[in-house]
Amino acid sequence: MAFDAPTMMTLSIVLAATAALYLALEWRSVRESPLLFWSGGFATITIGSTLALLRGSGLIFIGIWFANGLLVTAHLLFLLGVVRFTETRLSRAWYLVFVVWLAMLLLPEGPQWSKIMLLTNSLLVASLTLKASFLLCPHGTSLSVGATQLRYVLLVHGSFYVAKALTAVTPGTLIDLTAFRGEIIQISLVEGAMAIMLIAMSMTGTVRWRREKRIARLAARDPLTTLYNRRALEVRAPRLLNDVSAARPGALLLIDIDNFKPINDLHGHTAGDRLLVTLSGMIRAHLPEGALAARLGGDEFVILLREASNERIFSLGNVLREQFHLETSQTFATPEAVTLSIGASLFDQPPASLAALIEQCDAALYESKRNGRDSIRLLDRTASGEPTPSRETL
């Protein structure tokens, strides 16, 4: 089979139509908006490539000007998909590409008509593609393999169109858009088919990775408070616990809300949920660097500290108690104060397990509640620690 212009254009039509259909099916199953824009871009290329075949029949306006305008539109859709993926904003100035393309209608036919048309088309496509590639720059955060691949495919694709624009201003270069004549046009047909395949594969991988990452994140988070859940804590805690030593003690704080049930009974479960979200926000705001926080379930929360001390435990615990008590006293009217009880353990040797450590803190928490609530009960398990539990209240 000869790779002449009509053959390569037909191959591009088939590839673009397949990519548009595949991305549309992906969008239908996952509802990721970038897929919809990218599918629309490939559908536009399918239509534009089909119309480009008509230039051989003498339909110059439709086969060249209109078809190349659809190519510009397709790359704008690619850019809009990247904008959605990166959650950025696009200046309205980018839509002026259509104004530039419409201005090409005023171009009089002549010996330089094909070169000017190719120059304008190439610069518009290059600017849109390189902008999309730039938006995918990591900026200090990691990209998926698919997103990284898409970034570089778009970079190469946009650079190719810059090279096309340069050939248009090179003296003696043969460019005949009407008959697909000229070496750069022949190369463009091959590059276009390859770009369709690579861009489509990269786009699919990009969205799939982000979807999988989002699913993993949801699986690790408590849906109400967005803190880690118990399973995620069990996965992440061993690294912190194994790093404990006499020079870097660790600590676990088990936090429970006092008189939480009356909130639900008197004000409804929505109020109770709002209170849990408020407490999780306070924990997140005061969480030291390198620490872990999780919701075990119900109204129980855990904070796991590294490089802890008695002073650090009481400081953190009292800040949470004071702020929480102030918030609840101003928000809810209850027969008894809604406060926090905290059971904590300070240790300088890795515990047998996270479950065993939580059990120790649970015993300390029970002591806190039995002795009046709204207090911190600390078990100092370090070599230099106190032999008996210490307690601190407001």
Tab-separated table of C-alpha atoms in Angstrom:
chain	number	residue	atom	x	y	z
A	1	MET	CA	0.000	0.000	0.000
A	2	ALA	CA	1.465	3.354	-1.018
A	3	PHE	CA	1.593	6.018	1.688
A	4	ASP	CA	0.325	8.778	-0.557
A	5	ALA	CA	-1.626	11.773	0.718
A	6	PRO	CA	-5.161	10.326	0.379
A	7	THR	CA	-4.052	7.085	2.047
A	8	MET	CA	-2.446	8.848	5.003
A	9	MET	CA	-5.440	11.154	5.341
A	10	THR	CA	-7.788	8.159	5.372
A	11	LEU	CA	-5.625	6.481	8.022
A	12	SER	CA	-5.804	9.652	10.123
A	13	ILE	CA	-9.587	9.684	9.798
A	14	VAL	CA	-9.844	6.100	11.055
A	15	LEU	CA	-7.441	6.678	13.937
A	16	ALA	CA	-9.097	9.932	15.020
A	17	ALA	CA	-12.586	8.414	14.865
A	18	THR	CA	-11.423	5.434	16.934
A	19	ALA	CA	-9.787	7.719	19.501
A	20	ALA	CA	-12.919	9.899	19.714
A	21	LEU	CA	-15.149	6.867	20.270
A	22	TYR	CA	-12.831	5.286	22.832
A	23	LEU	CA	-12.459	8.482	24.874
A	24	ALA	CA	-16.222	9.044	24.713
A	25	LEU	CA	-16.820	5.555	26.121
A	26	GLU	CA	-14.266	6.236	28.857
A	27	TRP	CA	-16.056	9.480	29.690
A	28	ARG	CA	-19.398	7.698	29.823
A	29	SER	CA	-18.090	5.280	32.446
A	30	VAL	CA	-16.082	7.680	34.643
A	31	ARG	CA	-17.542	11.135	33.837
A	32	GLU	CA	-14.164	12.879	33.788
A	33	SER	CA	-14.696	16.134	31.874
A	34	PRO	CA	-11.211	16.211	30.239
A	35	LEU	CA	-12.125	13.038	28.358
A	36	LEU	CA	-15.164	14.750	26.873
A	37	PHE	CA	-13.097	17.659	25.543
A	38	TRP	CA	-10.420	15.345	24.170
A	39	SER	CA	-13.022	13.118	22.542
A	40	GLY	CA	-14.539	16.203	20.934
A	41	GLY	CA	-11.095	17.192	19.671
A	42	PHE	CA	-10.560	13.882	17.916
A	43	ALA	CA	-14.100	13.975	16.514
A	44	THR	CA	-13.295	17.413	15.089
A	45	ILE	CA	-10.097	16.046	13.521
A	46	THR	CA	-12.146	13.235	11.980
A	47	ILE	CA	-14.481	15.725	10.315
A	48	GLY	CA	-11.667	18.057	9.291
A	49	SER	CA	-9.582	15.261	7.758
A	50	THR	CA	-12.611	14.007	5.832
A	51	LEU	CA	-13.237	17.482	4.455
A	52	ALA	CA	-9.535	17.838	3.575
A	53	LEU	CA	-9.943	15.052	1.020
A	54	LEU	CA	-12.355	17.280	-0.893
A	55	ARG	CA	-9.590	19.666	-1.959
A	56	GLY	CA	-8.669	17.127	-4.621
A	57	SER	CA	-12.133	17.682	-6.118
A	58	GLY	CA	-11.599	21.429	-6.368
A	59	LEU	CA	-13.453	22.379	-3.166
A	60	ILE	CA	-10.624	24.591	-1.935
A	61	PHE	CA	-12.600	26.606	0.631
A	62	ILE	CA	-13.964	23.539	2.410
A	63	GLY	CA	-10.955	21.305	1.833
A	64	ILE	CA	-8.297	23.781	2.985
A	65	TRP	CA	-9.568	26.808	4.881
A	66	PHE	CA	-12.486	25.110	6.669
A	67	ALA	CA	-10.637	21.814	7.247
A	68	ASN	CA	-7.585	23.540	8.719
A	69	GLY	CA	-9.856	25.680	10.876
A	70	LEU	CA	-11.277	22.490	12.346
A	71	LEU	CA	-7.711	21.358	13.082
A	72	VAL	CA	-7.170	24.541	15.082
A	73	THR	CA	-10.494	23.958	16.866
A	74	ALA	CA	-9.471	20.402	17.745
A	75	HIS	CA	-6.262	21.573	19.386
A	76	LEU	CA	-8.185	24.212	21.322
A	77	LEU	CA	-10.385	21.394	22.648
A	78	PHE	CA	-7.246	19.481	23.616
A	79	LEU	CA	-6.070	22.556	25.500
A	80	LEU	CA	-9.420	22.948	27.262
A	81	GLY	CA	-9.230	19.290	28.332
A	82	VAL	CA	-5.792	19.897	29.836
A	83	VAL	CA	-7.157	23.002	31.579
A	84	ARG	CA	-9.874	20.862	33.151
A	85	PHE	CA	-7.375	18.155	34.099
A	86	THR	CA	-4.956	20.601	35.747
A	87	GLU	CA	-7.833	22.607	37.278
A	88	THR	CA	-6.433	25.870	35.975
A	89	ARG	CA	-8.027	28.788	34.134
A	90	LEU	CA	-7.556	29.814	30.524
A	91	SER	CA	-7.466	33.428	29.457
A	92	ARG	CA	-10.201	34.418	27.012
A	93	ALA	CA	-7.473	35.799	24.769
A	94	TRP	CA	-6.852	32.251	23.568
A	95	TYR	CA	-10.209	32.284	21.800
A	96	LEU	CA	-8.818	34.967	19.477
A	97	VAL	CA	-7.343	32.119	17.433
A	98	PHE	CA	-10.717	32.004	15.668
A	99	VAL	CA	-10.502	35.697	14.860
A	100	VAL	CA	-7.064	35.143	13.340
A	101	TRP	CA	-8.332	32.227	11.315
A	102	LEU	CA	-11.366	34.148	10.072
A	103	ALA	CA	-9.009	36.899	8.927
A	104	MET	CA	-7.485	34.375	6.517
A	105	LEU	CA	-10.632	34.750	4.392
A	106	LEU	CA	-9.356	38.176	3.447
A	107	LEU	CA	-6.131	36.707	2.084
A	108	PRO	CA	-6.033	37.136	-1.718
A	109	GLU	CA	-5.087	34.123	-3.794
A	110	GLY	CA	-1.624	34.234	-5.238
A	111	PRO	CA	1.756	32.490	-5.342
A	112	GLN	CA	2.238	32.901	-1.584
A	113	TRP	CA	-1.282	31.856	-0.568
A	114	SER	CA	-0.353	28.281	0.477
A	115	LYS	CA	2.693	29.430	2.422
A	116	ILE	CA	0.805	32.086	4.380
A	117	MET	CA	-2.022	29.655	5.080
A	118	LEU	CA	0.434	27.007	6.298
A	119	LEU	CA	2.342	29.558	8.398
A	120	THR	CA	-0.792	30.821	10.149
A	121	ASN	CA	-2.243	27.368	10.720
A	122	SER	CA	1.054	26.032	12.078
A	123	LEU	CA	1.577	28.925	14.499
A	124	LEU	CA	-1.967	28.657	15.863
A	125	VAL	CA	-1.754	24.891	16.383
A	126	ALA	CA	1.738	25.200	17.876
A	127	SER	CA	0.695	27.882	20.365
A	128	LEU	CA	-2.317	25.878	21.568
A	129	THR	CA	-0.346	22.640	21.849
A	130	LEU	CA	2.662	24.136	23.607
A	131	LYS	CA	0.364	25.923	26.055
A	132	ALA	CA	-1.250	22.578	26.907
A	133	SER	CA	2.194	21.034	27.387
A	134	PHE	CA	3.233	23.902	29.659
A	135	LEU	CA	0.126	23.450	31.846
A	136	LEU	CA	1.169	19.856	32.459
A	137	CYS	CA	4.501	20.929	33.972
A	138	PRO	CA	4.852	19.341	37.437
A	139	HIS	CA	5.601	22.584	39.338
A	140	GLY	CA	7.144	20.564	42.148
A	141	THR	CA	4.537	17.799	42.277
A	142	SER	CA	4.750	14.410	40.657
A	143	LEU	CA	2.909	13.587	37.471
A	144	SER	CA	1.561	10.216	36.445
A	145	VAL	CA	3.304	8.306	33.687
A	146	GLY	CA	0.379	9.109	31.391
A	147	ALA	CA	0.414	12.825	32.195
A	148	THR	CA	4.170	13.009	31.753
A	149	GLN	CA	3.909	11.209	28.434
A	150	LEU	CA	1.099	13.500	27.300
A	151	ARG	CA	3.177	16.521	28.263
A	152	TYR	CA	6.117	15.451	26.116
A	153	VAL	CA	3.995	14.203	23.214
A	154	LEU	CA	2.295	17.607	23.084
A	155	LEU	CA	5.682	19.313	23.391
A	156	VAL	CA	7.072	17.380	20.409
A	157	HIS	CA	3.838	17.851	18.448
A	158	GLY	CA	3.849	21.598	19.081
A	159	SER	CA	7.561	21.863	18.234
A	160	PHE	CA	6.889	20.091	14.943
A	161	TYR	CA	4.319	22.746	14.045
A	162	VAL	CA	6.856	25.438	14.890
A	163	ALA	CA	9.217	23.743	12.412
A	164	LYS	CA	6.403	23.725	9.837
A	165	ALA	CA	5.959	27.448	10.328
A	166	LEU	CA	9.682	27.981	9.725
A	167	THR	CA	9.575	26.079	6.450
A	168	ALA	CA	6.822	28.394	5.266
A	169	VAL	CA	9.189	31.356	5.463
A	170	THR	CA	12.175	29.488	4.022
A	171	PRO	CA	12.876	30.684	0.462
A	172	GLY	CA	12.471	28.055	-2.240
A	173	THR	CA	10.367	25.641	-0.186
A	174	LEU	CA	7.632	23.922	-2.212
A	175	ILE	CA	4.251	24.164	-0.466
A	176	ASP	CA	1.077	23.408	-2.402
A	177	LEU	CA	-1.880	22.762	-0.094
A	178	THR	CA	-4.262	22.175	-2.997
A	179	ALA	CA	-2.457	19.061	-4.254
A	180	PHE	CA	-0.696	18.003	-1.013
A	181	ARG	CA	2.612	18.780	-2.701
A	182	GLY	CA	5.763	19.629	-0.785
A	183	GLU	CA	8.006	17.573	1.473
A	184	ILE	CA	6.827	19.255	4.679
A	185	ILE	CA	3.214	18.445	3.810
A	186	GLN	CA	4.078	14.781	3.228
A	187	ILE	CA	5.914	14.632	6.554
A	188	SER	CA	2.969	16.341	8.255
A	189	LEU	CA	0.592	13.617	7.133
A	190	VAL	CA	2.771	10.931	8.690
A	191	GLU	CA	3.352	12.953	11.876
A	192	GLY	CA	-0.377	13.598	12.190
A	193	ALA	CA	-1.233	9.890	12.184
A	194	MET	CA	1.469	9.120	14.746
A	195	ALA	CA	0.456	12.062	16.940
A	196	ILE	CA	-3.165	10.903	17.012
A	197	MET	CA	-2.158	7.501	18.381
A	198	LEU	CA	0.303	8.825	20.971
A	199	ILE	CA	-1.890	11.675	22.186
A	200	ALA	CA	-4.941	9.413	22.557
A	201	MET	CA	-3.008	6.788	24.550
A	202	SER	CA	-1.463	9.435	26.797
A	203	MET	CA	-4.811	11.087	27.464
A	204	THR	CA	-6.368	7.791	28.519
A	205	GLY	CA	-3.485	6.977	30.861
A	206	THR	CA	-3.545	10.460	32.353
A	207	VAL	CA	-7.161	10.355	33.489
A	208	ARG	CA	-7.025	6.701	34.547
A	209	TRP	CA	-4.105	7.406	36.895
A	210	ARG	CA	-5.862	10.333	38.519
A	211	ARG	CA	-9.049	8.297	38.927
A	212	GLU	CA	-7.136	5.461	40.587
A	213	LYS	CA	-5.359	7.940	42.844
A	214	ARG	CA	-8.690	9.487	43.847
A	215	ILE	CA	-10.160	6.059	44.593
A	216	ALA	CA	-7.129	5.187	46.728
A	217	ARG	CA	-7.443	8.495	48.564
A	218	LEU	CA	-11.143	7.930	49.259
A	219	ALA	CA	-10.400	4.424	50.537
A	220	ALA	CA	-7.884	5.858	53.020
A	221	ARG	CA	-10.042	8.719	54.286
A	222	ASP	CA	-12.973	8.952	56.618
A	223	PRO	CA	-15.783	10.229	54.370
A	224	LEU	CA	-17.138	12.714	56.923
A	225	THR	CA	-14.010	14.323	58.389
A	226	THR	CA	-11.508	13.481	55.568
A	227	LEU	CA	-8.978	12.425	58.217
A	228	TYR	CA	-7.337	9.034	57.789
A	229	ASN	CA	-9.516	6.075	58.727
A	230	ARG	CA	-8.318	3.253	60.982
A	231	ARG	CA	-7.148	1.086	58.111
A	232	ALA	CA	-5.023	3.891	56.668
A	233	LEU	CA	-3.593	4.625	60.115
A	234	GLU	CA	-2.574	0.977	60.503
A	235	VAL	CA	-0.763	1.150	57.158
A	236	ARG	CA	1.107	4.386	57.924
A	237	ALA	CA	1.753	4.040	61.674
A	238	PRO	CA	4.498	1.336	61.613
A	239	ARG	CA	6.987	3.650	59.918
A	240	LEU	CA	6.543	6.238	62.654
A	241	LEU	CA	6.454	3.690	65.494
A	242	ASN	CA	9.617	1.909	64.337
A	243	ASP	CA	11.467	5.230	64.336
A	244	VAL	CA	10.893	5.702	68.073
A	245	SER	CA	13.937	5.788	70.362
A	246	ALA	CA	15.048	7.272	73.665
A	247	ALA	CA	16.212	10.349	71.784
A	248	ARG	CA	12.964	10.577	69.795
A	249	PRO	CA	10.022	9.354	71.906
A	250	GLY	CA	6.645	8.835	70.327
A	251	ALA	CA	3.176	9.476	71.692
A	252	LEU	CA	-0.397	8.539	70.950
A	253	LEU	CA	-3.399	10.596	71.983
A	254	LEU	CA	-6.804	8.949	72.028
A	255	ILE	CA	-9.511	11.639	71.991
A	256	ASP	CA	-13.176	11.138	72.819
A	257	ILE	CA	-16.026	13.656	72.953
A	258	ASP	CA	-17.780	13.880	76.332
A	259	ASN	CA	-21.600	13.975	76.280
A	260	PHE	CA	-21.755	13.560	72.515
A	261	LYS	CA	-25.014	11.585	72.566
A	262	PRO	CA	-27.124	14.537	73.842
A	263	ILE	CA	-26.009	16.531	70.818
A	264	ASN	CA	-27.570	13.950	68.503
A	265	ASP	CA	-30.648	13.545	70.721
A	266	LEU	CA	-31.348	17.254	71.207
A	267	HIS	CA	-30.079	18.783	67.954
A	268	GLY	CA	-30.123	15.925	65.458
A	269	HIS	CA	-27.457	13.809	63.781
A	270	THR	CA	-26.621	16.610	61.353
A	271	ALA	CA	-25.479	18.712	64.311
A	272	GLY	CA	-23.451	15.767	65.569
A	273	ASP	CA	-21.773	15.397	62.195
A	274	ARG	CA	-21.031	19.100	62.131
A	275	LEU	CA	-19.391	18.793	65.542
A	276	LEU	CA	-17.185	15.917	64.336
A	277	VAL	CA	-16.131	17.959	61.328
A	278	THR	CA	-15.331	20.909	63.603
A	279	LEU	CA	-13.125	18.775	65.830
A	280	SER	CA	-11.331	17.234	62.849
A	281	GLY	CA	-10.634	20.736	61.547
A	282	MET	CA	-9.109	21.726	64.896
A	283	ILE	CA	-6.951	18.594	64.922
A	284	ARG	CA	-5.776	19.263	61.383
A	285	ALA	CA	-4.982	22.901	62.203
A	286	HIS	CA	-2.796	22.003	65.203
A	287	LEU	CA	-1.296	18.771	63.910
A	288	PRO	CA	2.521	18.975	64.132
A	289	GLU	CA	4.631	18.225	61.082
A	290	GLY	CA	5.203	14.510	60.603
A	291	ALA	CA	2.297	13.512	62.868
A	292	LEU	CA	-0.662	11.357	61.877
A	293	ALA	CA	-4.334	11.927	62.713
A	294	ALA	CA	-7.251	9.583	62.161
A	295	ARG	CA	-10.854	9.014	63.098
A	296	LEU	CA	-11.215	5.544	64.580
A	297	GLY	CA	-14.999	5.649	64.378
A	298	GLY	CA	-17.905	7.287	66.164
A	299	ASP	CA	-16.529	10.194	68.204
A	300	GLU	CA	-13.051	8.726	68.758
A	301	PHE	CA	-9.972	10.295	67.205
A	302	VAL	CA	-6.280	9.435	67.316
A	303	ILE	CA	-3.159	11.579	67.020
A	304	LEU	CA	0.206	9.863	66.640
A	305	LEU	CA	3.218	12.091	67.370
A	306	ARG	CA	6.937	11.743	66.695
A	307	GLU	CA	9.646	13.384	68.868
A	308	ALA	CA	7.082	13.900	71.628
A	309	SER	CA	7.360	14.955	75.276
A	310	ASN	CA	5.075	15.450	78.261
A	311	GLU	CA	4.977	19.178	77.592
A	312	ARG	CA	4.163	18.694	73.929
A	313	ILE	CA	1.342	16.266	74.689
A	314	PHE	CA	-0.285	18.519	77.280
A	315	SER	CA	0.183	21.591	75.107
A	316	LEU	CA	-1.539	20.006	72.123
A	317	GLY	CA	-4.237	18.351	74.214
A	318	ASN	CA	-5.106	21.501	76.138
A	319	VAL	CA	-5.290	23.642	73.016
A	320	LEU	CA	-7.780	21.193	71.506
A	321	ARG	CA	-9.801	20.980	74.730
A	322	GLU	CA	-9.994	24.730	75.204
A	323	GLN	CA	-10.970	25.502	71.618
A	324	PHE	CA	-13.474	22.654	71.476
A	325	HIS	CA	-15.127	23.592	74.752
A	326	LEU	CA	-15.394	27.226	73.640
A	327	GLU	CA	-16.945	26.194	70.313
A	328	THR	CA	-19.514	23.810	71.803
A	329	SER	CA	-20.523	26.137	74.645
A	330	GLN	CA	-21.306	28.877	72.142
A	331	THR	CA	-23.057	26.627	69.637
A	332	PHE	CA	-25.053	23.983	71.515
A	333	ALA	CA	-27.239	24.125	74.600
A	334	THR	CA	-26.951	20.823	76.508
A	335	PRO	CA	-27.586	19.731	80.108
A	336	GLU	CA	-23.889	18.901	80.521
A	337	ALA	CA	-20.846	20.479	78.922
A	338	VAL	CA	-19.639	18.916	75.670
A	339	THR	CA	-15.902	18.562	76.180
A	340	LEU	CA	-12.944	16.341	75.301
A	341	SER	CA	-11.371	13.550	77.300
A	342	ILE	CA	-7.915	12.406	76.214
A	343	GLY	CA	-5.936	9.308	77.057
A	344	ALA	CA	-2.282	9.507	76.034
A	345	SER	CA	0.817	7.358	76.111
A	346	LEU	CA	4.437	8.511	75.824
A	347	PHE	CA	6.909	5.769	74.870
A	348	ASP	CA	10.534	5.460	73.786
A	349	GLN	CA	10.407	1.861	72.566
A	350	PRO	CA	8.360	0.622	69.580
A	351	PRO	CA	5.133	-0.900	70.934
A	352	ALA	CA	4.130	-4.484	70.214
A	353	SER	CA	1.469	-3.187	67.835
A	354	LEU	CA	-0.676	-0.171	67.132
A	355	ALA	CA	-3.651	-2.025	68.590
A	356	ALA	CA	-1.777	-2.602	71.851
A	357	LEU	CA	-0.848	1.085	72.008
A	358	ILE	CA	-4.455	2.151	71.422
A	359	GLU	CA	-5.545	-0.264	74.156
A	360	GLN	CA	-3.150	1.410	76.614
A	361	CYS	CA	-4.506	4.825	75.718
A	362	ASP	CA	-8.052	3.524	75.972
A	363	ALA	CA	-7.373	2.580	79.589
A	364	ALA	CA	-5.996	6.068	80.233
A	365	LEU	CA	-9.034	7.575	78.504
A	366	TYR	CA	-11.324	5.544	80.765
A	367	GLU	CA	-9.515	6.965	83.793
A	368	SER	CA	-9.977	10.462	82.433
A	369	LYS	CA	-13.724	9.970	82.031
A	370	ARG	CA	-14.121	8.249	85.385
A	371	ASN	CA	-12.409	11.142	87.148
A	372	GLY	CA	-14.628	13.927	85.848
A	373	ARG	CA	-13.989	14.061	82.099
A	374	ASP	CA	-12.635	17.116	80.292
A	375	SER	CA	-9.056	16.117	81.113
A	376	ILE	CA	-5.858	14.476	79.839
A	377	ARG	CA	-4.622	11.238	81.364
A	378	LEU	CA	-1.017	10.503	80.385
A	379	LEU	CA	0.892	7.234	80.760
A	380	ASP	CA	4.623	7.937	80.597
A	381	ARG	CA	6.269	4.701	79.404
A	382	THR	CA	9.707	6.162	78.811
A	383	ALA	CA	12.740	5.054	80.833
A	384	SER	CA	12.840	8.385	82.644
A	385	GLY	CA	9.095	8.756	82.942
A	386	GLU	CA	6.877	8.958	86.016
A	387	PRO	CA	5.837	5.585	87.464
A	388	THR	CA	2.213	6.664	87.818
A	389	PRO	CA	-0.171	8.258	85.323
A	390	SER	CA	-0.324	12.040	85.299
A	391	ARG	CA	-3.502	14.016	84.785
A	392	GLU	CA	-4.215	17.575	83.715
A	393	THR	CA	-7.511	19.461	83.531
A	394	LEU	CA	-8.572	22.942	82.653
